[in-house]
Every structure is written in C-alpha cells, then in structure tokens.
Amino acid sequence: MKQPSTEAISKQISALLDDPTTTHGLARTLRAAAKEIELHQHHHASTRAYPDGRISATPDKVQIGGGSHRINGFFNIDAIPPADLLWDVREGIPLHDNTVQTLFSEHFLEHIDYPRSAKHYAREAHRVLAPGGQLITGVPDAAFVLAQYPVAPEQAAEMIERWYANRDCHCDINTYLDLINYVFRDQDDDPVYNPHYWAYDHDKLVQLFTEAGFRTVEPWPFDPKMANPKRQWGSVYVIAIGP
C-alpha cells in the first residue's frame, strides 16, 4: 500500500486546522506535526543533494540556526529559510571531520530536544571542529531567571519588555512563575514560535560539552560583531575548545 506523501499529509493537516470542530488538543498536535513536516521537507531536499550527509564545501566559520541573524564570513546552516544550507542538525552536522575553526550558535540549543538531539549535536560539533577549533554557544540563562524568584509581577517588567514586547502573551503572564514557564517552555501553543525544550545555565553547558569530548569550556566574552546584541541580556555564553 502506497504511503501518502508529506505534501498530502500537509494538506490534510491544513484542512483539519481550518475545521472549526477540531479540538484544541488536536490542533496543538497538528501544528507541531506541520512544523516537523516542513523541516523534514527542507532536510529531505538537501539530503538528496548530499546523500552521504556531508556537503562538498568545507567552510571554516559556521553558524547553526541563525535565522535572519547573519554573520559576515559565516556559512549559515538552519532547518528553515533563510540559510546557506537547509539541514536539520538534529540528524547530524553535514560537514567533514576536523574542518571547522569556529562553530557558533545563539538561542538555538534550547529549541532541540534533550538528551537525544542536544547530546548528539554536541558530539557532532566536536567531530567537525579542527584541532583547537572553537564552539561558541549562547542560550537563555536559567540561573539568571531563577535567581530573581520570587518577585512581584511589576518587578519582571524589564524581562517582559525585552523578550516579549512584540508578543501577544502579556495577559497570560500573571505571576513571575508564569514568566519562568514562558522562558523555559516558550510558546508551546503558538503557530509561529518554536518551543523551548530544555533550560541551560553555565554549569549545564560545561557538563554537556565536556561529556562530548571538549577539553575546556569557559565563559565567552560577548562580541557584538558576532552575536546579536539583543540576545546579550539574560543569556549565558560559553566557548568550548575542540580536540
């Protein structure tokens, strides 16, 4: 029996999402499935061009999951456009061993599942880095968020303004614990934003990358020429040195 194509499944999902009788719970599941189908389609198109999982180019500076934030001189790999290469790095980094001098990601790691995808990504990063290469990683800082708990809602105003100024969730942040939940599980029911799957602090990043084989993991001095200045506040960055 022939299996339906992803295009056919996407049409069925769209029809169900447009159906007013579709329940809230099913709609949440369908939106998540629609996102994954889109990622799969992009990834599958790229794997047809590179069936062995390695691209022919050997860029020495690579950004993972940069979205619209581009860094001069960096090759950008992301699961969704715009990117130099559309690839789902949960399935591996499509680069050759020991070739990358700098691998950078910012507010990406929390968007992939832990432990399977996060630990696989850390091992893949270690594999592709050249001897002495640098893995630079920035994530929302769980320690920063939790250190202020408990506080009154008005004391969280700066965090809400910086992180959620353009969002429609303000009326649902009624306590500081609501804000913590948004930081750790951001927009799980939103058709646009991708959820956060895991919380990280400095110690967790050190453990993750040390386990993957990195010999040193230290705080990274924020560089606005590379990182997005809007991300600095409330984030933690580390630099891990490769083999």
mmCIF file of N, CA and C in Angstrom, residues 9-10 12-19 22-39 187-195 197:
data_model
loop_
_atom_site.group_PDB
_atom_site.id
_atom_site.type_symbol
_atom_site.label_atom_id
_atom_site.label_comp_id
_atom_site.label_asym_id
_atom_site.label_seq_id
_atom_site.Cartn_x
_atom_site.Cartn_y
_atom_site.Cartn_z
ATOM 1 N N ILE A 9 -0.142 14.894 3.335
ATOM 2 C CA ILE A 9 -0.387 14.977 4.779
ATOM 3 C C ILE A 9 -0.532 16.439 5.204
ATOM 4 N N SER A 10 0.303 17.317 4.641
ATOM 5 C CA SER A 10 0.226 18.741 4.977
ATOM 6 C C SER A 10 -1.134 19.316 4.614
ATOM 7 N N GLN A 12 -3.945 17.671 4.453
ATOM 8 C CA GLN A 12 -4.919 17.125 5.396
ATOM 9 C C GLN A 12 -4.853 17.862 6.736
ATOM 10 N N ILE A 13 -3.625 18.162 7.178
ATOM 11 C CA ILE A 13 -3.460 18.901 8.432
ATOM 12 C C ILE A 13 -4.066 20.292 8.310
ATOM 13 N N SER A 14 -3.796 20.975 7.195
ATOM 14 C CA SER A 14 -4.350 22.315 6.992
ATOM 15 C C SER A 14 -5.866 22.293 7.019
ATOM 16 N N ALA A 15 -6.446 21.281 6.392
ATOM 17 C CA ALA A 15 -7.904 21.168 6.373
ATOM 18 C C ALA A 15 -8.449 20.969 7.778
ATOM 19 N N LEU A 16 -7.786 20.138 8.567
ATOM 20 C CA LEU A 16 -8.244 19.909 9.936
ATOM 21 C C LEU A 16 -8.081 21.161 10.797
ATOM 22 N N LEU A 17 -6.998 21.903 10.588
ATOM 23 C CA LEU A 17 -6.795 23.128 11.359
ATOM 24 C C LEU A 17 -7.820 24.200 10.999
ATOM 25 N N ASP A 18 -8.298 24.160 9.763
ATOM 26 C CA ASP A 18 -9.329 25.116 9.341
ATOM 27 C C ASP A 18 -10.733 24.687 9.766
ATOM 28 N N ASP A 19 -10.861 23.454 10.210
ATOM 29 C CA ASP A 19 -12.169 22.922 10.606
ATOM 30 C C ASP A 19 -12.521 23.425 12.006
ATOM 31 N N THR A 22 -12.420 20.990 15.042
ATOM 32 C CA THR A 22 -11.184 20.386 15.541
ATOM 33 C C THR A 22 -10.906 20.863 16.956
ATOM 34 N N THR A 23 -10.675 19.945 17.854
ATOM 35 C CA THR A 23 -10.472 20.297 19.254
ATOM 36 C C THR A 23 -9.125 20.989 19.475
ATOM 37 N N HIS A 24 -9.053 21.715 20.587
ATOM 38 C CA HIS A 24 -7.839 22.456 20.911
ATOM 39 C C HIS A 24 -6.634 21.530 21.017
ATOM 40 N N GLY A 25 -6.798 20.401 21.697
ATOM 41 C CA GLY A 25 -5.689 19.477 21.875
ATOM 42 C C GLY A 25 -5.187 18.914 20.562
ATOM 43 N N LEU A 26 -6.107 18.539 19.688
ATOM 44 C CA LEU A 26 -5.709 18.019 18.389
ATOM 45 C C LEU A 26 -5.034 19.104 17.559
ATOM 46 N N ALA A 27 -5.541 20.328 17.629
ATOM 47 C CA ALA A 27 -4.948 21.430 16.873
ATOM 48 C C ALA A 27 -3.500 21.666 17.299
ATOM 49 N N ARG A 28 -3.210 21.583 18.593
ATOM 50 C CA ARG A 28 -1.832 21.747 19.072
ATOM 51 C C ARG A 28 -0.930 20.677 18.466
ATOM 52 N N THR A 29 -1.399 19.450 18.481
ATOM 53 C CA THR A 29 -0.610 18.345 17.936
ATOM 54 C C THR A 29 -0.410 18.512 16.435
ATOM 55 N N LEU A 30 -1.442 18.948 15.742
ATOM 56 C CA LEU A 30 -1.349 19.129 14.293
ATOM 57 C C LEU A 30 -0.379 20.249 13.934
ATOM 58 N N ARG A 31 -0.386 21.338 14.704
ATOM 59 C CA ARG A 31 0.553 22.428 14.423
ATOM 60 C C ARG A 31 1.996 21.958 14.597
ATOM 61 N N ALA A 32 2.231 21.169 15.652
ATOM 62 C CA ALA A 32 3.578 20.632 15.860
ATOM 63 C C ALA A 32 3.965 19.705 14.712
ATOM 64 N N ALA A 33 3.019 18.884 14.269
ATOM 65 C CA ALA A 33 3.301 17.979 13.151
ATOM 66 C C ALA A 33 3.574 18.753 11.869
ATOM 67 N N ALA A 34 2.811 19.828 11.639
ATOM 68 C CA ALA A 34 3.008 20.640 10.434
ATOM 69 C C ALA A 34 4.401 21.255 10.414
ATOM 70 N N LYS A 35 4.872 21.714 11.573
ATOM 71 C CA LYS A 35 6.223 22.282 11.642
ATOM 72 C C LYS A 35 7.265 21.213 11.316
ATOM 73 N N GLU A 36 7.090 20.024 11.885
ATOM 74 C CA GLU A 36 8.060 18.963 11.649
ATOM 75 C C GLU A 36 8.049 18.502 10.194
ATOM 76 N N ILE A 37 6.888 18.492 9.575
ATOM 77 C CA ILE A 37 6.805 18.120 8.159
ATOM 78 C C ILE A 37 7.550 19.135 7.307
ATOM 79 N N GLU A 38 7.401 20.420 7.631
ATOM 80 C CA GLU A 38 8.119 21.452 6.886
ATOM 81 C C GLU A 38 9.630 21.265 7.021
ATOM 82 N N LEU A 39 10.096 21.002 8.245
ATOM 83 C CA LEU A 39 11.521 20.769 8.455
ATOM 84 C C LEU A 39 11.989 19.538 7.681
ATOM 85 N N GLN A 187 6.082 29.468 24.124
ATOM 86 C CA GLN A 187 5.143 29.425 23.004
ATOM 87 C C GLN A 187 4.900 28.013 22.491
ATOM 88 N N ASP A 188 4.628 27.106 23.401
ATOM 89 C CA ASP A 188 4.354 25.728 23.013
ATOM 90 C C ASP A 188 3.084 25.609 22.181
ATOM 91 N N ASP A 189 2.202 26.574 22.289
ATOM 92 C CA ASP A 189 0.920 26.511 21.589
ATOM 93 C C ASP A 189 0.787 27.642 20.570
ATOM 94 N N ASP A 190 1.907 28.122 20.054
ATOM 95 C CA ASP A 190 1.892 29.235 19.110
ATOM 96 C C ASP A 190 2.249 28.737 17.717
ATOM 97 N N PRO A 191 1.510 29.143 16.687
ATOM 98 C CA PRO A 191 1.792 28.639 15.337
ATOM 99 C C PRO A 191 3.062 29.205 14.712
ATOM 100 N N VAL A 192 3.648 30.248 15.303
ATOM 101 C CA VAL A 192 4.814 30.896 14.718
ATOM 102 C C VAL A 192 6.095 30.513 15.448
ATOM 103 N N TYR A 193 6.091 30.669 16.775
ATOM 104 C CA TYR A 193 7.314 30.475 17.542
ATOM 105 C C TYR A 193 7.516 29.002 17.880
ATOM 106 N N ASN A 194 8.779 28.614 17.938
ATOM 107 C CA ASN A 194 9.120 27.238 18.292
ATOM 108 C C ASN A 194 9.331 27.133 19.799
ATOM 109 N N PRO A 195 8.896 26.049 20.406
ATOM 110 C CA PRO A 195 9.004 25.925 21.862
ATOM 111 C C PRO A 195 10.432 25.737 22.332
ATOM 112 N N TYR A 197 12.739 23.450 24.750
ATOM 113 C CA TYR A 197 12.633 22.088 25.255
ATOM 114 C C TYR A 197 13.463 21.832 26.500
#
